[in-house]
Amino acid sequence: MDTVKRVFRIIIFVILALFFSYVLPQHDVVRVTSTEIIRQDFSSVNRIFYAQADSGNVENPTRDIRLINTVKRKTFLLGFIPREAEKVMVYRNEDTGWIWPPYFKFDSSDLQAQAASIASKGDGNNWAIMTHYGWRNRFFTIFPNAVGLKPIDGPDVKIIPWFNIFFFAFLIIGWLFLRALWRQFRQRSIDPVIEDASETWELLDDKADEAKGRFMGWFKRK
C-alpha cells in the first residue's frame, strides 16, 4: 500500500512539474536574426500546444503563424572549463486571447514589428530578452510562444525570475495553510466522529458477547 501511494505521489509531482514548466513564463537572452510567416498545418498531436487564432480570426486546421528567429547563447562545460556556444531558437508569435494560458496577449502584430525592428539593426545591437512560455519540439513542430520582447545592450545580462519565485512561494504558503486547515478540521470534526463510532462499535460488540453468554448459559441449564 505504501508503494502504491509513493508511486501515485511521484506521478502527480511529475504531471505538475511538466504543467508548470509549460505555462510559467521563461526568459531567454537572444539575438534576434529575422522574422517570418509560415503556413502551419495542425495535427491532433500539436494542436493543443498552439493558442487560438488572432482575435477576430476563424479557427482553421491550417493558418499562418508568425515566427521570430533568434540565436541564444548556451553555456556548457568542456572538462571543467565553462564554454559558450550559440544555439538557434525559433519562437512563434500568436495571441492567447482570453483563454488558457492566461497571458491575455492581443498584440502579436506589434510584437512582430518590434522583433523585425530589432533584427534590422546593423550595428550588432540586436540583443533582447525574450519572455515566452511553452516548449520547442522539432519532431512535432512545436514552438514556444513569445509574449514579450525587451531590447538590451548586450548578452551579458542576468535574469532573476521574480514572478516564478513569488508564484512558488505563494503556492507553498497556500499549500501549508490548507494543510493546517485540513488538520484542524479533521481533529475537530472527523476524528471525534470516528472515535465515537469506534466506541459505539465496541459497546455493541460487548453487548453482543454478553447476550451470547446469557444465551449459552440458558441453553446449558436446559
PDB file of C-alpha atoms in Angstrom:
ATOM      1  CA  MET A   1       0.000   0.000   0.000  1.00  0.00           C
ATOM      2  CA  ASP A   2       2.826   2.398   0.844  1.00  0.00           C
ATOM      3  CA  THR A   3       4.465   1.651  -2.519  1.00  0.00           C
ATOM      4  CA  VAL A   4       1.244   2.491  -4.364  1.00  0.00           C
ATOM      5  CA  LYS A   5       0.944   5.790  -2.510  1.00  0.00           C
ATOM      6  CA  ARG A   6       4.574   6.627  -3.268  1.00  0.00           C
ATOM      7  CA  VAL A   7       4.157   5.891  -6.983  1.00  0.00           C
ATOM      8  CA  PHE A   8       0.937   7.923  -7.094  1.00  0.00           C
ATOM      9  CA  ARG A   9       2.657  10.907  -5.481  1.00  0.00           C
ATOM     10  CA  ILE A  10       5.567  10.691  -7.913  1.00  0.00           C
ATOM     11  CA  ILE A  11       3.164  10.648 -10.872  1.00  0.00           C
ATOM     12  CA  ILE A  12       1.286  13.688  -9.538  1.00  0.00           C
ATOM     13  CA  PHE A  13       4.575  15.517  -8.950  1.00  0.00           C
ATOM     14  CA  VAL A  14       5.795  14.802 -12.496  1.00  0.00           C
ATOM     15  CA  ILE A  15       2.493  15.967 -14.016  1.00  0.00           C
ATOM     16  CA  LEU A  16       2.565  19.212 -12.020  1.00  0.00           C
ATOM     17  CA  ALA A  17       6.241  19.797 -12.887  1.00  0.00           C
ATOM     18  CA  LEU A  18       5.526  19.404 -16.611  1.00  0.00           C
ATOM     19  CA  PHE A  19       2.457  21.614 -16.341  1.00  0.00           C
ATOM     20  CA  PHE A  20       4.295  24.461 -14.618  1.00  0.00           C
ATOM     21  CA  SER A  21       7.282  24.026 -16.951  1.00  0.00           C
ATOM     22  CA  TYR A  22       4.977  24.695 -19.884  1.00  0.00           C
ATOM     23  CA  VAL A  23       2.714  27.506 -18.654  1.00  0.00           C
ATOM     24  CA  LEU A  24       5.006  29.611 -16.452  1.00  0.00           C
ATOM     25  CA  PRO A  25       6.944  32.465 -18.103  1.00  0.00           C
ATOM     26  CA  GLN A  26      10.563  31.910 -19.082  1.00  0.00           C
ATOM     27  CA  HIS A  27      13.201  34.443 -20.106  1.00  0.00           C
ATOM     28  CA  ASP A  28      15.937  33.962 -22.696  1.00  0.00           C
ATOM     29  CA  VAL A  29      18.712  36.336 -23.715  1.00  0.00           C
ATOM     30  CA  VAL A  30      18.641  36.100 -27.514  1.00  0.00           C
ATOM     31  CA  ARG A  31      19.980  37.754 -30.630  1.00  0.00           C
ATOM     32  CA  VAL A  32      17.053  38.426 -32.943  1.00  0.00           C
ATOM     33  CA  THR A  33      18.020  37.487 -36.504  1.00  0.00           C
ATOM     34  CA  SER A  34      14.805  37.644 -38.547  1.00  0.00           C
ATOM     35  CA  THR A  35      11.043  37.256 -38.634  1.00  0.00           C
ATOM     36  CA  GLU A  36       8.833  35.293 -40.992  1.00  0.00           C
ATOM     37  CA  ILE A  37       5.327  33.956 -41.523  1.00  0.00           C
ATOM     38  CA  ILE A  38       4.754  30.294 -42.361  1.00  0.00           C
ATOM     39  CA  ARG A  39       1.694  28.247 -43.218  1.00  0.00           C
ATOM     40  CA  GLN A  40       1.160  25.780 -40.379  1.00  0.00           C
ATOM     41  CA  ASP A  41      -0.784  22.536 -40.667  1.00  0.00           C
ATOM     42  CA  PHE A  42      -2.153  21.395 -37.326  1.00  0.00           C
ATOM     43  CA  SER A  43      -2.437  17.774 -36.295  1.00  0.00           C
ATOM     44  CA  SER A  44      -4.197  16.136 -33.387  1.00  0.00           C
ATOM     45  CA  VAL A  45      -0.844  15.960 -31.591  1.00  0.00           C
ATOM     46  CA  ASN A  46       0.479  19.510 -31.854  1.00  0.00           C
ATOM     47  CA  ARG A  47      -2.841  21.394 -31.984  1.00  0.00           C
ATOM     48  CA  ILE A  48      -3.168  21.554 -28.190  1.00  0.00           C
ATOM     49  CA  PHE A  49       0.199  23.343 -27.947  1.00  0.00           C
ATOM     50  CA  TYR A  50      -0.987  26.301 -30.024  1.00  0.00           C
ATOM     51  CA  ALA A  51      -3.072  29.180 -28.792  1.00  0.00           C
ATOM     52  CA  GLN A  52      -6.187  30.404 -30.532  1.00  0.00           C
ATOM     53  CA  ALA A  53      -6.042  32.377 -33.748  1.00  0.00           C
ATOM     54  CA  ASP A  54      -5.649  36.141 -33.556  1.00  0.00           C
ATOM     55  CA  SER A  55      -8.668  37.903 -32.130  1.00  0.00           C
ATOM     56  CA  GLY A  56     -11.357  38.146 -34.808  1.00  0.00           C
ATOM     57  CA  ASN A  57      -9.982  35.358 -37.000  1.00  0.00           C
ATOM     58  CA  VAL A  58     -11.647  31.995 -37.570  1.00  0.00           C
ATOM     59  CA  GLU A  59     -10.053  28.814 -36.290  1.00  0.00           C
ATOM     60  CA  ASN A  60      -8.853  26.632 -39.190  1.00  0.00           C
ATOM     61  CA  PRO A  61      -6.817  23.393 -39.330  1.00  0.00           C
ATOM     62  CA  THR A  62      -4.304  25.388 -41.408  1.00  0.00           C
ATOM     63  CA  ARG A  63      -3.378  29.023 -40.841  1.00  0.00           C
ATOM     64  CA  ASP A  64      -0.476  31.453 -40.893  1.00  0.00           C
ATOM     65  CA  ILE A  65       1.869  31.510 -37.918  1.00  0.00           C
ATOM     66  CA  ARG A  66       4.272  34.346 -37.159  1.00  0.00           C
ATOM     67  CA  LEU A  67       7.780  33.214 -36.217  1.00  0.00           C
ATOM     68  CA  ILE A  68      10.666  35.074 -34.587  1.00  0.00           C
ATOM     69  CA  ASN A  69      14.064  33.569 -35.400  1.00  0.00           C
ATOM     70  CA  THR A  70      16.782  34.057 -32.814  1.00  0.00           C
ATOM     71  CA  VAL A  71      20.120  32.798 -31.601  1.00  0.00           C
ATOM     72  CA  LYS A  72      20.739  32.391 -27.905  1.00  0.00           C
ATOM     73  CA  ARG A  73      23.900  31.667 -26.007  1.00  0.00           C
ATOM     74  CA  LYS A  74      24.246  28.343 -24.252  1.00  0.00           C
ATOM     75  CA  THR A  75      26.830  27.631 -21.569  1.00  0.00           C
ATOM     76  CA  PHE A  76      28.287  24.142 -21.320  1.00  0.00           C
ATOM     77  CA  LEU A  77      31.254  22.503 -19.585  1.00  0.00           C
ATOM     78  CA  LEU A  78      34.264  21.352 -21.600  1.00  0.00           C
ATOM     79  CA  GLY A  79      36.051  19.329 -18.968  1.00  0.00           C
ATOM     80  CA  PHE A  80      35.856  21.700 -16.012  1.00  0.00           C
ATOM     81  CA  ILE A  81      36.031  24.876 -18.108  1.00  0.00           C
ATOM     82  CA  PRO A  82      32.747  26.659 -18.922  1.00  0.00           C
ATOM     83  CA  ARG A  83      32.311  27.402 -22.611  1.00  0.00           C
ATOM     84  CA  GLU A  84      29.692  29.321 -24.518  1.00  0.00           C
ATOM     85  CA  ALA A  85      28.062  28.368 -27.802  1.00  0.00           C
ATOM     86  CA  GLU A  86      25.209  29.774 -29.836  1.00  0.00           C
ATOM     87  CA  LYS A  87      22.020  27.814 -30.374  1.00  0.00           C
ATOM     88  CA  VAL A  88      19.259  28.594 -32.834  1.00  0.00           C
ATOM     89  CA  MET A  89      15.845  29.089 -31.223  1.00  0.00           C
ATOM     90  CA  VAL A  90      12.587  29.781 -33.043  1.00  0.00           C
ATOM     91  CA  TYR A  91       9.570  31.275 -31.259  1.00  0.00           C
ATOM     92  CA  ARG A  92       6.039  31.509 -32.513  1.00  0.00           C
ATOM     93  CA  ASN A  93       4.130  34.750 -32.035  1.00  0.00           C
ATOM     94  CA  GLU A  94       0.377  34.374 -31.678  1.00  0.00           C
ATOM     95  CA  ASP A  95      -2.340  35.817 -29.489  1.00  0.00           C
ATOM     96  CA  THR A  96      -3.561  33.891 -26.473  1.00  0.00           C
ATOM     97  CA  GLY A  97      -6.739  35.946 -26.122  1.00  0.00           C
ATOM     98  CA  TRP A  98      -8.867  35.326 -23.065  1.00  0.00           C
ATOM     99  CA  ILE A  99      -8.306  31.575 -22.930  1.00  0.00           C
ATOM    100  CA  TRP A 100      -5.571  29.367 -21.491  1.00  0.00           C
ATOM    101  CA  PRO A 101      -2.823  30.089 -20.656  1.00  0.00           C
ATOM    102  CA  PRO A 102      -3.917  33.387 -19.093  1.00  0.00           C
ATOM    103  CA  TYR A 103      -1.386  35.792 -20.636  1.00  0.00           C
ATOM    104  CA  PHE A 104      -4.154  37.881 -22.257  1.00  0.00           C
ATOM    105  CA  LYS A 105      -1.959  38.624 -25.257  1.00  0.00           C
ATOM    106  CA  PHE A 106      -3.581  40.537 -28.133  1.00  0.00           C
ATOM    107  CA  ASP A 107      -0.567  42.374 -29.577  1.00  0.00           C
ATOM    108  CA  SER A 108       1.167  39.746 -31.717  1.00  0.00           C
ATOM    109  CA  SER A 109       1.276  42.168 -34.683  1.00  0.00           C
ATOM    110  CA  ASP A 110       3.049  44.813 -32.592  1.00  0.00           C
ATOM    111  CA  LEU A 111       5.471  42.246 -31.175  1.00  0.00           C
ATOM    112  CA  GLN A 112       6.294  41.014 -34.687  1.00  0.00           C
ATOM    113  CA  ALA A 113       7.037  44.583 -35.801  1.00  0.00           C
ATOM    114  CA  GLN A 114       9.243  45.129 -32.743  1.00  0.00           C
ATOM    115  CA  ALA A 115      11.167  41.911 -33.439  1.00  0.00           C
ATOM    116  CA  ALA A 116      11.664  42.926 -37.088  1.00  0.00           C
ATOM    117  CA  SER A 117      12.953  46.331 -35.961  1.00  0.00           C
ATOM    118  CA  ILE A 118      15.471  44.740 -33.597  1.00  0.00           C
ATOM    119  CA  ALA A 119      16.611  42.246 -36.234  1.00  0.00           C
ATOM    120  CA  SER A 120      17.198  45.024 -38.778  1.00  0.00           C
ATOM    121  CA  LYS A 121      19.814  46.792 -36.666  1.00  0.00           C
ATOM    122  CA  GLY A 122      23.150  46.529 -38.449  1.00  0.00           C
ATOM    123  CA  ASP A 123      25.362  47.574 -35.549  1.00  0.00           C
ATOM    124  CA  GLY A 124      25.106  44.213 -33.783  1.00  0.00           C
ATOM    125  CA  ASN A 125      22.845  45.711 -31.153  1.00  0.00           C
ATOM    126  CA  ASN A 126      20.045  43.237 -31.814  1.00  0.00           C
ATOM    127  CA  TRP A 127      20.057  41.530 -28.414  1.00  0.00           C
ATOM    128  CA  ALA A 128      16.852  41.248 -26.429  1.00  0.00           C
ATOM    129  CA  ILE A 129      15.198  39.449 -23.527  1.00  0.00           C
ATOM    130  CA  MET A 130      12.566  37.105 -24.881  1.00  0.00           C
ATOM    131  CA  THR A 131       9.736  36.282 -22.485  1.00  0.00           C
ATOM    132  CA  HIS A 132       7.840  33.175 -23.532  1.00  0.00           C
ATOM    133  CA  TYR A 133       6.063  30.054 -22.403  1.00  0.00           C
ATOM    134  CA  GLY A 134       5.944  26.561 -23.863  1.00  0.00           C
ATOM    135  CA  TRP A 135       8.420  24.098 -25.334  1.00  0.00           C
ATOM    136  CA  ARG A 136      10.340  23.607 -28.564  1.00  0.00           C
ATOM    137  CA  ASN A 137       9.953  20.232 -30.262  1.00  0.00           C
ATOM    138  CA  ARG A 138      11.160  19.796 -33.828  1.00  0.00           C
ATOM    139  CA  PHE A 139       9.568  16.392 -34.340  1.00  0.00           C
ATOM    140  CA  PHE A 140       6.026  17.600 -33.587  1.00  0.00           C
ATOM    141  CA  THR A 141       6.650  21.161 -34.912  1.00  0.00           C
ATOM    142  CA  ILE A 142       6.011  22.860 -31.597  1.00  0.00           C
ATOM    143  CA  PHE A 143       7.358  26.332 -30.823  1.00  0.00           C
ATOM    144  CA  PRO A 144       7.374  28.304 -27.564  1.00  0.00           C
ATOM    145  CA  ASN A 145       5.067  31.307 -27.759  1.00  0.00           C
ATOM    146  CA  ALA A 146       6.674  34.732 -27.348  1.00  0.00           C
ATOM    147  CA  VAL A 147       4.769  37.086 -25.056  1.00  0.00           C
ATOM    148  CA  GLY A 148       7.302  39.897 -24.619  1.00  0.00           C
ATOM    149  CA  LEU A 149      10.489  41.314 -26.098  1.00  0.00           C
ATOM    150  CA  LYS A 150      12.769  43.808 -24.386  1.00  0.00           C
ATOM    151  CA  PRO A 151      15.810  45.251 -26.221  1.00  0.00           C
ATOM    152  CA  ILE A 152      19.109  45.173 -24.287  1.00  0.00           C
ATOM    153  CA  ASP A 153      22.633  46.419 -24.979  1.00  0.00           C
ATOM    154  CA  GLY A 154      24.358  43.034 -24.934  1.00  0.00           C
ATOM    155  CA  PRO A 155      24.181  39.387 -23.936  1.00  0.00           C
ATOM    156  CA  ASP A 156      25.780  39.838 -20.500  1.00  0.00           C
ATOM    157  CA  VAL A 157      22.510  40.253 -18.637  1.00  0.00           C
ATOM    158  CA  LYS A 158      21.486  38.324 -15.530  1.00  0.00           C
ATOM    159  CA  ILE A 159      17.799  37.481 -15.307  1.00  0.00           C
ATOM    160  CA  ILE A 160      16.054  36.783 -11.999  1.00  0.00           C
ATOM    161  CA  PRO A 161      12.653  35.085 -12.495  1.00  0.00           C
ATOM    162  CA  TRP A 162      10.851  37.094  -9.826  1.00  0.00           C
ATOM    163  CA  PHE A 163       7.367  36.050 -10.936  1.00  0.00           C
ATOM    164  CA  ASN A 164       8.177  32.346 -10.714  1.00  0.00           C
ATOM    165  CA  ILE A 165       9.877  32.828  -7.332  1.00  0.00           C
ATOM    166  CA  PHE A 166       6.850  34.631  -5.861  1.00  0.00           C
ATOM    167  CA  PHE A 167       4.468  32.177  -7.535  1.00  0.00           C
ATOM    168  CA  PHE A 168       6.078  29.102  -5.982  1.00  0.00           C
ATOM    169  CA  ALA A 169       6.451  30.885  -2.626  1.00  0.00           C
ATOM    170  CA  PHE A 170       2.728  31.705  -2.689  1.00  0.00           C
ATOM    171  CA  LEU A 171       1.947  28.134  -3.757  1.00  0.00           C
ATOM    172  CA  ILE A 172       3.945  26.642  -0.886  1.00  0.00           C
ATOM    173  CA  ILE A 173       2.431  29.038   1.662  1.00  0.00           C
ATOM    174  CA  GLY A 174      -1.070  28.308   0.354  1.00  0.00           C
ATOM    175  CA  TRP A 175      -0.460  24.556   0.499  1.00  0.00           C
ATOM    176  CA  LEU A 176       0.803  24.771   4.107  1.00  0.00           C
ATOM    177  CA  PHE A 177      -2.179  26.929   5.050  1.00  0.00           C
ATOM    178  CA  LEU A 178      -4.686  24.497   3.528  1.00  0.00           C
ATOM    179  CA  ARG A 179      -2.878  21.578   5.136  1.00  0.00           C
ATOM    180  CA  ALA A 180      -3.138  23.254   8.549  1.00  0.00           C
ATOM    181  CA  LEU A 181      -6.857  23.945   7.980  1.00  0.00           C
ATOM    182  CA  TRP A 182      -7.454  20.334   6.971  1.00  0.00           C
ATOM    183  CA  ARG A 183      -5.645  19.011  10.051  1.00  0.00           C
ATOM    184  CA  GLN A 184      -7.641  21.319  12.306  1.00  0.00           C
ATOM    185  CA  PHE A 185     -10.906  20.330  10.632  1.00  0.00           C
ATOM    186  CA  ARG A 186     -10.038  16.640  10.922  1.00  0.00           C
ATOM    187  CA  GLN A 187      -9.135  16.956  14.597  1.00  0.00           C
ATOM    188  CA  ARG A 188     -12.321  18.861  15.427  1.00  0.00           C
ATOM    189  CA  SER A 189     -14.867  17.161  13.183  1.00  0.00           C
ATOM    190  CA  ILE A 190     -13.724  13.875  11.696  1.00  0.00           C
ATOM    191  CA  ASP A 191     -11.605  12.312  14.452  1.00  0.00           C
ATOM    192  CA  PRO A 192     -14.316  12.701  17.168  1.00  0.00           C
ATOM    193  CA  VAL A 193     -16.875  11.066  14.866  1.00  0.00           C
ATOM    194  CA  ILE A 194     -14.505   8.185  14.174  1.00  0.00           C
ATOM    195  CA  GLU A 195     -13.769   7.808  17.884  1.00  0.00           C
ATOM    196  CA  ASP A 196     -17.494   7.836  18.730  1.00  0.00           C
ATOM    197  CA  ALA A 197     -18.171   5.282  16.035  1.00  0.00           C
ATOM    198  CA  SER A 198     -15.358   3.106  17.338  1.00  0.00           C
ATOM    199  CA  GLU A 199     -16.637   3.358  20.904  1.00  0.00           C
ATOM    200  CA  THR A 200     -20.186   2.571  19.759  1.00  0.00           C
ATOM    201  CA  TRP A 201     -18.959  -0.454  17.841  1.00  0.00           C
ATOM    202  CA  GLU A 202     -17.014  -1.695  20.855  1.00  0.00           C
ATOM    203  CA  LEU A 203     -20.091  -1.206  23.064  1.00  0.00           C
ATOM    204  CA  LEU A 204     -22.269  -3.148  20.630  1.00  0.00           C
ATOM    205  CA  ASP A 205     -19.650  -5.865  20.472  1.00  0.00           C
ATOM    206  CA  ASP A 206     -19.547  -6.118  24.263  1.00  0.00           C
ATOM    207  CA  LYS A 207     -23.355  -6.311  24.437  1.00  0.00           C
ATOM    208  CA  ALA A 208     -23.341  -8.984  21.734  1.00  0.00           C
ATOM    209  CA  ASP A 209     -20.829 -11.016  23.734  1.00  0.00           C
ATOM    210  CA  GLU A 210     -22.925 -10.558  26.871  1.00  0.00           C
ATOM    211  CA  ALA A 211     -26.102 -11.644  25.097  1.00  0.00           C
ATOM    212  CA  LYS A 212     -24.276 -14.612  23.637  1.00  0.00           C
ATOM    213  CA  GLY A 213     -23.060 -15.616  27.101  1.00  0.00           C
ATOM    214  CA  ARG A 214     -26.584 -15.392  28.544  1.00  0.00           C
ATOM    215  CA  PHE A 215     -27.957 -17.468  25.689  1.00  0.00           C
ATOM    216  CA  MET A 216     -25.309 -20.149  26.146  1.00  0.00           C
ATOM    217  CA  GLY A 217     -25.932 -20.197  29.900  1.00  0.00           C
ATOM    218  CA  TRP A 218     -29.679 -20.564  29.366  1.00  0.00           C
ATOM    219  CA  PHE A 219     -29.050 -23.348  26.840  1.00  0.00           C
ATOM    220  CA  LYS A 220     -26.831 -25.225  29.296  1.00  0.00           C
ATOM    221  CA  ARG A 221     -29.460 -25.065  32.024  1.00  0.00           C
ATOM    222  CA  LYS A 222     -31.922 -26.641  29.640  1.00  0.00           C
TER     223      LYS A 222
END
